[in-house]
GROMACS .gro file of C-alpha atoms in nm:
model
  480
    1MET     CA    1   2.404  -1.951   1.490
    2GLY     CA    2   2.309  -1.809   1.150
    3GLN     CA    3   2.623  -1.593   1.144
    4GLN     CA    4   2.841  -1.896   1.226
    5ARG     CA    5   2.692  -2.084   0.933
    6MET     CA    6   2.758  -1.784   0.710
    7LEU     CA    7   3.125  -1.770   0.811
    8LYS     CA    8   3.166  -2.144   0.759
    9PHE     CA    9   3.013  -2.113   0.414
   10VAL     CA   10   3.252  -1.830   0.321
   11ASP     CA   11   3.548  -2.052   0.420
   12VAL     CA   12   3.422  -2.328   0.192
   13GLU     CA   13   3.385  -2.083  -0.095
   14ARG     CA   14   3.744  -1.967  -0.046
   15ASP     CA   15   3.891  -2.317  -0.026
   16MET     CA   16   3.703  -2.484  -0.313
   17PRO     CA   17   3.586  -2.216  -0.560
   18GLU     CA   18   3.663  -2.427  -0.868
   19LYS     CA   19   3.433  -2.707  -0.755
   20ARG     CA   20   3.118  -2.500  -0.728
   21SER     CA   21   2.912  -2.343  -1.004
   22ALA     CA   22   2.763  -1.996  -0.971
   23GLU     CA   23   2.417  -2.155  -0.952
   24ASP     CA   24   2.529  -2.382  -0.668
   25ARG     CA   25   2.671  -2.085  -0.480
   26ARG     CA   26   2.346  -1.892  -0.525
   27ASP     CA   27   2.147  -2.191  -0.398
   28ASP     CA   28   2.370  -2.221  -0.092
   29HIS     CA   29   2.350  -1.850  -0.020
   30HIS     CA   30   1.972  -1.872  -0.047
   31GLU     CA   31   1.954  -2.175   0.182
   32ILE     CA   32   2.173  -2.008   0.443
   33TYR     CA   33   1.960  -1.694   0.426
   34ARG     CA   34   1.646  -1.905   0.468
   35GLN     CA   35   1.789  -2.080   0.772
   36PHE     CA   36   1.900  -1.752   0.926
   37ALA     CA   37   1.563  -1.587   0.853
   38ASP     CA   38   1.379  -1.888   0.994
   39GLU     CA   39   1.574  -1.864   1.318
   40LYS     CA   40   1.510  -1.489   1.345
   41ALA     CA   41   1.139  -1.534   1.275
   42LYS     CA   42   1.109  -1.805   1.539
   43GLU     CA   43   1.312  -1.596   1.784
   44GLN     CA   44   1.088  -1.291   1.739
   45ALA     CA   45   0.766  -1.493   1.737
   46ALA     CA   46   0.868  -1.664   2.062
   47ARG     CA   47   0.890  -1.321   2.227
   48CYS     CA   48   0.512  -1.282   2.204
   49SER     CA   49   0.381  -1.288   2.559
   50GLN     CA   50   0.048  -1.446   2.453
   51CYS     CA   51  -0.112  -1.181   2.672
   52GLY     CA   52  -0.474  -1.205   2.780
   53VAL     CA   53  -0.563  -0.882   2.600
   54PRO     CA   54  -0.396  -0.888   2.254
   55TYR     CA   55  -0.380  -0.518   2.175
   56CYS     CA   56  -0.183  -0.602   1.861
   57GLN     CA   57  -0.490  -0.780   1.723
   58SER     CA   58  -0.743  -0.517   1.828
   59HIS     CA   59  -0.533  -0.240   1.672
   60CYS     CA   60  -0.504  -0.424   1.340
   61PRO     CA   61  -0.780  -0.303   1.103
   62LEU     CA   62  -0.821  -0.663   0.982
   63HIS     CA   63  -0.814  -0.803   1.337
   64ASN     CA   64  -0.556  -1.058   1.228
   65ASN     CA   65  -0.510  -1.340   1.478
   66ILE     CA   66  -0.153  -1.227   1.543
   67PRO     CA   67  -0.079  -1.408   1.873
   68ASP     CA   68  -0.181  -1.747   1.732
   69TRP     CA   69   0.019  -1.725   1.410
   70LEU     CA   70   0.318  -1.596   1.607
   71ARG     CA   71   0.291  -1.902   1.834
   72MET     CA   72   0.270  -2.131   1.531
   73THR     CA   73   0.577  -1.966   1.379
   74ALA     CA   74   0.774  -2.010   1.702
   75GLU     CA   75   0.679  -2.379   1.693
   76GLY     CA   76   0.787  -2.416   1.329
   77ARG     CA   77   0.429  -2.464   1.203
   78LEU     CA   78   0.464  -2.218   0.917
   79ARG     CA   79   0.198  -2.370   0.691
   80GLU     CA   80  -0.062  -2.336   0.965
   81ALA     CA   81   0.063  -1.985   1.045
   82TYR     CA   82   0.017  -1.884   0.683
   83ASP     CA   83  -0.330  -2.038   0.658
   84LEU     CA   84  -0.438  -1.848   0.969
   85SER     CA   85  -0.289  -1.522   0.842
   86GLN     CA   86  -0.454  -1.563   0.499
   87ALA     CA   87  -0.792  -1.630   0.660
   88THR     CA   88  -0.832  -1.265   0.762
   89ASN     CA   89  -0.592  -1.088   0.526
   90THR     CA   90  -0.614  -1.124   0.149
   91PHE     CA   91  -0.261  -0.989   0.095
   92PRO     CA   92  -0.046  -1.062   0.402
   93GLU     CA   93   0.275  -1.048   0.197
   94ILE     CA   94   0.193  -0.687   0.110
   95CYS     CA   95   0.081  -0.576   0.456
   96GLY     CA   96   0.394  -0.729   0.608
   97ARG     CA   97   0.596  -0.495   0.389
   98ILE     CA   98   0.408  -0.165   0.390
   99CYS     CA   99   0.174  -0.148   0.689
  100PRO     CA  100   0.279   0.120   0.940
  101GLN     CA  101   0.317  -0.141   1.214
  102ASP     CA  102   0.467   0.122   1.445
  103ARG     CA  103   0.123   0.288   1.451
  104LEU     CA  104  -0.083  -0.032   1.455
  105CYS     CA  105   0.005  -0.380   1.584
  106GLU     CA  106   0.368  -0.331   1.687
  107GLY     CA  107   0.305   0.007   1.844
  108ASN     CA  108   0.046  -0.154   2.072
  109CYS     CA  109   0.243  -0.468   2.159
  110VAL     CA  110   0.242  -0.528   2.535
  111ILE     CA  111   0.616  -0.596   2.529
  112GLU     CA  112   0.672  -0.264   2.352
  113GLN     CA  113   0.459  -0.084   2.608
  114SER     CA  114   0.666  -0.236   2.889
  115GLY     CA  115   0.984  -0.095   2.740
  116HIS     CA  116   1.145  -0.414   2.609
  117GLY     CA  117   1.109  -0.355   2.236
  118THR     CA  118   0.822  -0.474   2.022
  119VAL     CA  119   0.785  -0.812   1.860
  120THR     CA  120   0.863  -0.745   1.493
  121ILE     CA  121   0.521  -0.860   1.376
  122GLY     CA  122   0.550  -0.717   1.024
  123ALA     CA  123   0.882  -0.890   0.955
  124VAL     CA  124   0.744  -1.224   1.077
  125GLU     CA  125   0.432  -1.183   0.862
  126LYS     CA  126   0.650  -1.109   0.560
  127TYR     CA  127   0.863  -1.418   0.626
  128ILE     CA  128   0.562  -1.646   0.669
  129THR     CA  129   0.402  -1.536   0.343
  130ASP     CA  130   0.724  -1.528   0.140
  131THR     CA  131   0.781  -1.886   0.256
  132ALA     CA  132   0.424  -1.974   0.153
  133TRP     CA  133   0.485  -1.849  -0.200
  134GLU     CA  134   0.821  -2.028  -0.226
  135GLU     CA  135   0.675  -2.355  -0.100
  136GLY     CA  136   0.376  -2.338  -0.335
  137TRP     CA  137   0.116  -2.305  -0.062
  138VAL     CA  138  -0.046  -2.009  -0.238
  139GLN     CA  139  -0.261  -2.151  -0.515
  140PRO     CA  140  -0.531  -2.010  -0.745
  141VAL     CA  141  -0.880  -2.006  -0.600
  142THR     CA  142  -1.092  -2.308  -0.691
  143PRO     CA  143  -1.453  -2.247  -0.582
  144ALA     CA  144  -1.659  -2.551  -0.494
  145GLN     CA  145  -1.927  -2.441  -0.741
  146GLU     CA  146  -1.945  -2.172  -1.008
  147ARG     CA  147  -2.233  -1.926  -0.993
  148ALA     CA  148  -2.402  -1.738  -1.277
  149GLU     CA  149  -2.403  -1.398  -1.106
  150SER     CA  150  -2.136  -1.148  -1.205
  151VAL     CA  151  -1.987  -0.847  -1.028
  152GLY     CA  152  -1.807  -0.557  -1.191
  153ILE     CA  153  -1.537  -0.390  -0.981
  154ILE     CA  154  -1.416  -0.043  -1.074
  155GLY     CA  155  -1.057  -0.009  -0.957
  156ALA     CA  156  -0.780  -0.270  -0.937
  157GLY     CA  157  -0.626  -0.137  -0.616
  158PRO     CA  158  -0.607  -0.329  -0.286
  159GLY     CA  159  -0.975  -0.278  -0.201
  160GLY     CA  160  -1.103  -0.395  -0.540
  161LEU     CA  161  -0.864  -0.690  -0.556
  162ALA     CA  162  -0.949  -0.801  -0.201
  163ALA     CA  163  -1.317  -0.801  -0.296
  164ALA     CA  164  -1.243  -0.989  -0.619
  165ASP     CA  165  -1.062  -1.263  -0.425
  166MET     CA  166  -1.349  -1.315  -0.181
  167LEU     CA  167  -1.613  -1.313  -0.454
  168ARG     CA  168  -1.426  -1.573  -0.661
  169ARG     CA  169  -1.398  -1.799  -0.357
  170GLN     CA  170  -1.778  -1.810  -0.367
  171GLY     CA  171  -1.781  -1.891  -0.740
  172ILE     CA  172  -1.911  -1.549  -0.845
  173GLN     CA  173  -1.792  -1.420  -1.184
  174VAL     CA  174  -1.576  -1.109  -1.144
  175THR     CA  175  -1.450  -0.848  -1.388
  176VAL     CA  176  -1.216  -0.574  -1.265
  177TYR     CA  177  -1.195  -0.250  -1.464
  178ASP     CA  178  -0.898  -0.017  -1.428
  179ARG     CA  179  -0.763   0.286  -1.610
  180TYR     CA  180  -0.401   0.171  -1.587
  181ASP     CA  181  -0.225  -0.094  -1.794
  182ARG     CA  182  -0.137  -0.305  -1.488
  183ALA     CA  183  -0.353  -0.404  -1.193
  184GLY     CA  184  -0.258  -0.307  -0.840
  185GLY     CA  185  -0.341   0.064  -0.824
  186LEU     CA  186  -0.107   0.246  -0.587
  187LEU     CA  187   0.054  -0.088  -0.497
  188THR     CA  188   0.185  -0.095  -0.853
  189TYR     CA  189   0.243   0.269  -0.943
  190GLY     CA  190   0.236   0.467  -0.618
  191ILE     CA  191   0.452   0.279  -0.366
  192PRO     CA  192   0.824   0.260  -0.454
  193GLY     CA  193   0.984  -0.073  -0.531
  194PHE     CA  194   1.230  -0.048  -0.242
  195LYS     CA  195   0.930  -0.071  -0.005
  196LEU     CA  196   0.713  -0.307  -0.209
  197GLU     CA  197   0.886  -0.514  -0.476
  198LYS     CA  198   0.682  -0.510  -0.794
  199ASP     CA  199   0.712  -0.883  -0.855
  200VAL     CA  200   0.529  -0.933  -0.524
  201VAL     CA  201   0.232  -0.736  -0.659
  202MET     CA  202   0.245  -0.894  -1.005
  203ARG     CA  203   0.247  -1.252  -0.874
  204ARG     CA  204  -0.067  -1.177  -0.670
  205ASN     CA  205  -0.232  -1.025  -0.980
  206ASP     CA  206  -0.136  -1.340  -1.172
  207GLN     CA  207  -0.280  -1.561  -0.897
  208LEU     CA  208  -0.611  -1.372  -0.912
  209GLU     CA  209  -0.623  -1.401  -1.291
  210LYS     CA  210  -0.559  -1.776  -1.269
  211SER     CA  211  -0.841  -1.786  -1.013
  212GLY     CA  212  -1.080  -1.666  -1.281
  213VAL     CA  213  -1.082  -1.290  -1.221
  214SER     CA  214  -1.110  -1.106  -1.554
  215PHE     CA  215  -0.924  -0.777  -1.596
  216GLU     CA  216  -1.019  -0.503  -1.838
  217LEU     CA  217  -0.723  -0.269  -1.820
  218ASN     CA  218  -0.666   0.066  -1.992
  219CYS     CA  219  -1.038   0.108  -1.939
  220GLU     CA  220  -1.166   0.446  -1.827
  221ILE     CA  221  -1.522   0.448  -1.694
  222GLY     CA  222  -1.713   0.728  -1.859
  223ARG     CA  223  -1.486   0.717  -2.164
  224ASP     CA  224  -1.441   0.356  -2.275
  225VAL     CA  225  -1.754   0.223  -2.109
  226SER     CA  226  -2.036   0.409  -1.939
  227PHE     CA  227  -2.130   0.355  -1.576
  228ALA     CA  228  -2.486   0.278  -1.686
  229GLU     CA  229  -2.360   0.008  -1.924
  230LEU     CA  230  -2.153  -0.143  -1.645
  231ARG     CA  231  -2.461  -0.169  -1.424
  232ASP     CA  232  -2.645  -0.343  -1.708
  233ARG     CA  233  -2.364  -0.594  -1.755
  234HIS     CA  234  -2.340  -0.707  -1.394
  235ASP     CA  235  -2.564  -0.811  -1.107
  236ALA     CA  236  -2.367  -0.580  -0.877
  237VAL     CA  237  -2.103  -0.310  -0.915
  238LEU     CA  238  -1.838  -0.217  -0.660
  239ILE     CA  239  -1.674   0.124  -0.677
  240ALA     CA  240  -1.318   0.094  -0.546
  241THR     CA  241  -1.141   0.365  -0.741
  242GLY     CA  242  -0.939   0.513  -0.458
  243VAL     CA  243  -0.868   0.886  -0.459
  244TYR     CA  244  -0.629   1.017  -0.722
  245LYS     CA  245  -0.696   1.390  -0.748
  246SER     CA  246  -0.390   1.565  -0.602
  247ARG     CA  247  -0.432   1.858  -0.369
  248ASP     CA  248  -0.269   2.162  -0.523
  249LEU     CA  249  -0.067   2.465  -0.418
  250GLY     CA  250  -0.126   2.825  -0.506
  251GLY     CA  251   0.093   3.131  -0.469
  252PRO     CA  252   0.322   3.319  -0.708
  253GLY     CA  253   0.509   3.092  -0.948
  254ALA     CA  254   0.295   2.785  -0.871
  255GLY     CA  255   0.275   2.697  -1.241
  256LEU     CA  256   0.649   2.701  -1.311
  257PRO     CA  257   0.808   2.400  -1.484
  258GLY     CA  258   0.989   2.184  -1.233
  259ILE     CA  259   0.693   2.176  -0.991
  260VAL     CA  260   0.531   1.833  -1.020
  261ARG     CA  261   0.267   1.616  -0.852
  262ALA     CA  262   0.381   1.330  -0.629
  263ILE     CA  263   0.162   1.079  -0.814
  264ASP     CA  264   0.323   1.168  -1.149
  265TYR     CA  265   0.672   1.151  -1.001
  266LEU     CA  266   0.620   0.815  -0.830
  267THR     CA  267   0.437   0.663  -1.128
  268ALA     CA  268   0.724   0.756  -1.360
  269SER     CA  269   0.979   0.602  -1.124
  270ASN     CA  270   0.780   0.280  -1.094
  271ARG     CA  271   0.730   0.257  -1.469
  272VAL     CA  272   1.107   0.278  -1.513
  273THR     CA  273   1.136  -0.010  -1.267
  274PHE     CA  274   0.910  -0.215  -1.495
  275GLY     CA  275   1.130  -0.129  -1.792
  276ASP     CA  276   0.872   0.099  -1.956
  277SER     CA  277   0.973   0.389  -2.178
  278VAL     CA  278   0.905   0.708  -1.981
  279PRO     CA  279   0.997   1.021  -2.182
  280GLU     CA  280   0.929   1.253  -1.885
  281TYR     CA  281   1.183   1.059  -1.681
  282ASP     CA  282   1.442   1.051  -1.959
  283SER     CA  283   1.406   1.427  -2.014
  284GLY     CA  284   1.463   1.496  -1.643
  285GLU     CA  285   1.114   1.636  -1.585
  286LEU     CA  286   1.027   1.354  -1.345
  287ASN     CA  287   1.380   1.253  -1.248
  288ALA     CA  288   1.568   1.384  -0.943
  289SER     CA  289   1.916   1.289  -1.064
  290GLY     CA  290   2.164   1.571  -0.998
  291LYS     CA  291   1.896   1.807  -0.865
  292LYS     CA  292   1.819   1.995  -0.547
  293VAL     CA  293   1.484   1.850  -0.450
  294VAL     CA  294   1.221   1.997  -0.221
  295VAL     CA  295   0.922   1.782  -0.125
  296ILE     CA  296   0.622   1.956   0.030
  297GLY     CA  297   0.411   1.745   0.265
  298GLY     CA  298   0.438   1.523   0.570
  299GLY     CA  299   0.251   1.202   0.492
  300ASP     CA  300   0.363   0.861   0.370
  301THR     CA  301   0.354   0.977   0.007
  302ALA     CA  302   0.601   1.253   0.092
  303MET     CA  303   0.827   0.992   0.253
  304ASP     CA  304   0.807   0.781  -0.064
  305CYS     CA  305   0.907   1.084  -0.270
  306VAL     CA  306   1.206   1.191  -0.060
  307ARG     CA  307   1.345   0.838  -0.042
  308THR     CA  308   1.296   0.788  -0.416
  309ALA     CA  309   1.479   1.115  -0.485
  310VAL     CA  310   1.775   0.996  -0.276
  311ARG     CA  311   1.793   0.676  -0.480
  312GLN     CA  312   1.776   0.866  -0.807
  313GLY     CA  313   2.088   1.061  -0.714
  314ALA     CA  314   1.955   1.400  -0.603
  315THR     CA  315   2.229   1.633  -0.476
  316SER     CA  316   2.010   1.736  -0.182
  317VAL     CA  317   1.661   1.649  -0.056
  318GLN     CA  318   1.457   1.867   0.179
  319CYS     CA  319   1.110   1.797   0.313
  320LEU     CA  320   0.899   2.095   0.420
  321TYR     CA  321   0.616   2.033   0.665
  322ARG     CA  322   0.397   2.298   0.823
  323ARG     CA  323   0.371   2.128   1.164
  324ASP     CA  324   0.637   1.978   1.390
  325ARG     CA  325   0.769   1.622   1.403
  326ALA     CA  326   0.522   1.515   1.673
  327ASN     CA  327   0.227   1.616   1.453
  328MET     CA  328   0.354   1.464   1.130
  329PRO     CA  329   0.099   1.220   0.981
  330GLY     CA  330   0.355   0.996   0.812
  331SER     CA  331   0.511   0.684   0.961
  332VAL     CA  332   0.770   0.751   1.232
  333ARG     CA  333   0.971   0.458   1.098
  334GLU     CA  334   0.967   0.596   0.744
  335THR     CA  335   1.076   0.940   0.867
  336ALA     CA  336   1.367   0.784   1.055
  337ASN     CA  337   1.465   0.584   0.746
  338ALA     CA  338   1.461   0.900   0.535
  339GLU     CA  339   1.679   1.088   0.785
  340GLU     CA  340   1.930   0.802   0.789
  341GLU     CA  341   1.946   0.829   0.410
  342GLY     CA  342   2.032   1.200   0.423
  343VAL     CA  343   1.695   1.374   0.388
  344GLU     CA  344   1.670   1.708   0.571
  345PHE     CA  345   1.336   1.772   0.739
  346VAL     CA  346   1.244   2.135   0.786
  347TRP     CA  347   0.962   2.143   1.039
  348LEU     CA  348   0.714   2.429   1.084
  349SER     CA  349   0.767   2.545   0.727
  350ALA     CA  350   0.506   2.620   0.460
  351PRO     CA  351   0.547   2.732   0.097
  352LYS     CA  352   0.427   3.083   0.004
  353GLY     CA  353   0.537   3.086  -0.358
  354PHE     CA  354   0.809   2.989  -0.601
  355THR     CA  355   1.091   3.171  -0.776
  356GLY     CA  356   1.230   3.126  -1.126
  357ASP     CA  357   1.173   3.236  -1.487
  358ASP     CA  358   1.181   2.938  -1.725
  359SER     CA  359   1.191   2.684  -1.443
  360VAL     CA  360   1.165   2.675  -1.067
  361ILE     CA  361   1.484   2.768  -0.877
  362GLY     CA  362   1.349   2.818  -0.528
  363VAL     CA  363   1.062   2.787  -0.282
  364LYS     CA  364   0.957   3.088  -0.076
  365VAL     CA  365   0.904   2.947   0.271
  366ALA     CA  366   0.711   3.091   0.563
  367LYS     CA  367   0.819   3.001   0.915
  368MET     CA  368   0.525   2.858   1.111
  369ARG     CA  369   0.431   2.801   1.473
  370LEU     CA  370   0.155   2.594   1.628
  371GLY     CA  371  -0.139   2.791   1.757
  372ALA     CA  372  -0.477   2.692   1.897
  373PRO     CA  373  -0.630   2.354   1.804
  374ASP     CA  374  -0.834   2.342   1.482
  375ALA     CA  375  -1.169   2.164   1.431
  376SER     CA  376  -0.998   1.824   1.434
  377GLY     CA  377  -0.829   1.893   1.767
  378ARG     CA  378  -0.482   1.939   1.617
  379ARG     CA  379  -0.300   2.262   1.686
  380ALA     CA  380  -0.335   2.480   1.379
  381PRO     CA  381  -0.017   2.612   1.216
  382GLU     CA  382   0.010   2.991   1.186
  383GLU     CA  383   0.267   3.205   1.013
  384VAL     CA  384   0.547   3.378   1.203
  385PRO     CA  385   0.563   3.732   1.059
  386GLY     CA  386   0.893   3.842   0.907
  387ALA     CA  387   1.058   3.500   0.920
  388ASP     CA  388   1.039   3.406   0.549
  389TRP     CA  389   1.329   3.241   0.370
  390THR     CA  390   1.399   3.074   0.034
  391ALA     CA  391   1.493   2.711  -0.022
  392GLU     CA  392   1.689   2.639  -0.339
  393ALA     CA  393   1.522   2.385  -0.565
  394ASP     CA  394   1.553   2.242  -0.917
  395LEU     CA  395   1.263   2.004  -0.860
  396VAL     CA  396   0.965   2.061  -0.631
  397ILE     CA  397   0.734   1.768  -0.557
  398LYS     CA  398   0.385   1.839  -0.420
  399ALA     CA  399   0.287   1.560  -0.179
  400LEU     CA  400  -0.013   1.721  -0.013
  401GLY     CA  401  -0.249   1.426  -0.022
  402PHE     CA  402  -0.531   1.317  -0.248
  403GLU     CA  403  -0.898   1.401  -0.294
  404PRO     CA  404  -1.182   1.219  -0.473
  405GLU     CA  405  -1.251   1.285  -0.837
  406PRO     CA  406  -1.605   1.411  -0.914
  407LEU     CA  407  -1.744   1.069  -1.006
  408PRO     CA  408  -2.113   1.164  -1.053
  409SER     CA  409  -2.023   1.414  -1.325
  410LEU     CA  410  -1.741   1.206  -1.477
  411TRP     CA  411  -1.968   0.902  -1.499
  412ASP     CA  412  -2.295   1.082  -1.577
  413ALA     CA  413  -2.441   0.928  -1.263
  414PRO     CA  414  -2.629   1.202  -1.078
  415GLY     CA  415  -2.796   0.944  -0.854
  416LEU     CA  416  -2.459   0.849  -0.704
  417GLU     CA  417  -2.460   1.044  -0.379
  418VAL     CA  418  -2.141   1.198  -0.244
  419THR     CA  419  -2.048   1.378   0.077
  420ARG     CA  420  -1.942   1.741   0.099
  421TRP     CA  421  -1.583   1.615   0.068
  422GLY     CA  422  -1.665   1.439  -0.260
  423THR     CA  423  -1.637   1.086  -0.120
  424VAL     CA  424  -1.908   0.838  -0.218
  425LYS     CA  425  -2.185   0.796   0.039
  426ALA     CA  426  -2.206   0.433   0.142
  427ASP     CA  427  -2.331   0.250   0.448
  428PHE     CA  428  -2.039   0.200   0.682
  429GLN     CA  429  -2.118  -0.169   0.739
  430THR     CA  430  -2.277  -0.295   0.417
  431LYS     CA  431  -2.099  -0.058   0.173
  432ARG     CA  432  -2.431  -0.010  -0.013
  433THR     CA  433  -2.480   0.322  -0.193
  434ALA     CA  434  -2.806   0.498  -0.281
  435LEU     CA  435  -2.807   0.316  -0.618
  436ASP     CA  436  -2.953  -0.034  -0.626
  437GLY     CA  437  -2.684  -0.297  -0.667
  438VAL     CA  438  -2.400  -0.045  -0.637
  439TYR     CA  439  -2.149  -0.062  -0.351
  440ALA     CA  440  -1.843   0.144  -0.265
  441ALA     CA  441  -1.537   0.071  -0.053
  442GLY     CA  442  -1.191   0.195   0.033
  443ASP     CA  443  -1.051   0.544  -0.002
  444ILE     CA  444  -1.335   0.660  -0.226
  445VAL     CA  445  -1.558   0.624   0.082
  446ARG     CA  446  -1.329   0.696   0.378
  447GLY     CA  447  -1.083   0.935   0.210
  448ALA     CA  448  -0.711   0.877   0.161
  449SER     CA  449  -0.609   0.608   0.409
  450LEU     CA  450  -0.397   0.295   0.454
  451VAL     CA  451  -0.380  -0.010   0.228
  452VAL     CA  452  -0.487  -0.233   0.517
  453TRP     CA  453  -0.811  -0.035   0.558
  454ALA     CA  454  -0.882  -0.069   0.185
  455ILE     CA  455  -0.835  -0.446   0.214
  456ARG     CA  456  -1.076  -0.461   0.507
  457ASP     CA  457  -1.334  -0.247   0.323
  458GLY     CA  458  -1.304  -0.459   0.009
  459ARG     CA  459  -1.357  -0.780   0.204
  460GLU     CA  460  -1.659  -0.635   0.384
  461ALA     CA  461  -1.807  -0.511   0.056
  462ALA     CA  462  -1.762  -0.856  -0.099
  463GLN     CA  463  -1.940  -1.021   0.193
  464SER     CA  464  -2.226  -0.775   0.165
  465ILE     CA  465  -2.257  -0.842  -0.209
  466ILE     CA  466  -2.255  -1.219  -0.147
  467ASP     CA  467  -2.526  -1.183   0.118
  468ASP     CA  468  -2.743  -0.971  -0.112
  469LEU     CA  469  -2.699  -1.206  -0.409
  470ASP     CA  470  -2.786  -1.504  -0.189
  471ARG     CA  471  -3.094  -1.324  -0.060
  472ARG     CA  472  -3.201  -1.235  -0.413
  473ALA     CA  473  -3.150  -1.594  -0.533
  474SER     CA  474  -3.365  -1.730  -0.250
  475VAL     CA  475  -3.668  -1.514  -0.338
  476PRO     CA  476  -3.918  -1.717  -0.543
  477VAL     CA  477  -3.998  -1.583  -0.888
  478ALA     CA  478  -4.369  -1.490  -0.913
  479ALA     CA  479  -4.566  -1.691  -1.168
  480GLU     CA  480  -4.697  -1.494  -1.464
   0.00000   0.00000   0.00000
């Protein structure tokens, strides 16, 4: 039906072009797209079997009430579907775009398990929330009553922003501190715009600011303001910094120019999208245009790098991963997308060193095989003797994952306890740390993980803070 409307519209455009302005044509195109998208969303939502055991919901970290908002979508009740989605997910428009649904809700759909193809839950969620924004259903938070208590949140990523939203809904005063010049964390500077459009992130930041959330950007804790001062300013502090320290590579030639960190490469690309001046991009240091690119790693960040390199005009893009396809940690869907775009995946391959004089020209690669399981239960990769080879490269991007920064020393906070991995020790349920009034949530507690888990952690931390502030307010003050 949607395609028939599209063809009919094209005929009208051909027959009466002089009678229609460019703005009118854009409006008509948009309306036809909306009608087509609405039909597809209803069609997919109607495929939900409304099964007695909704595995899609139980495998969603936020436990979104997926079957019910799918049913509402199928019935055309989009406003109610959005309200239900927003009740458990602070940023459904973001999760609909970037969640690895193939590993979570969609991968556990009963229809998918029966071999009939999953309900496209992520696409429906995206449509519901995009419609909500267009229709003006998403409004700034207006708490019933303002409270005097204030909370300082360190980190403007998804965990910190989710907490800020929940706290403001209770009338609590919130200030978010972040080292970058824009809020959003990896949503803004880590994830490429072709996966998560930047205006989607910026409009949510704007909505939070209009809700009364204060942002102190370009603010480095330990440099611009001390952690101790932050604790004095606020009734509670939430640490939601994420993990930004890149894992590194050793070996001969590891320091050659042309070998860069994934976070630097992706940040430069996203800054260009915003229209910022990025000298490292203009010079070619963080630009894949016309280059033979090798990305090392197998996670979602590696997928972001290879697909960005394709779009920047790289002459070739290879991805080296030390295990096989079945053991790759990144999204299966993202890997398939990258392959369709021309990326070559070289499985069971690990870098041993790099060649070049003034700049990198190649990666020395060891052929690997999978041996006995390691401590995590995964089969450990081991080198195949005598099977080395060299991959040509003008640009090598290290996408090996992220580790926590040493916060106790950076912030002069020796009482902030960390694990042997450097993550902040916090109660799994309450998010409380060893320091009174200090909480921690997201990747800085659980290690590098998914955006949806950071949102859940941020929401749980906010609820814990609210409970503790309520408890504190209810305790009578002793008479002097």
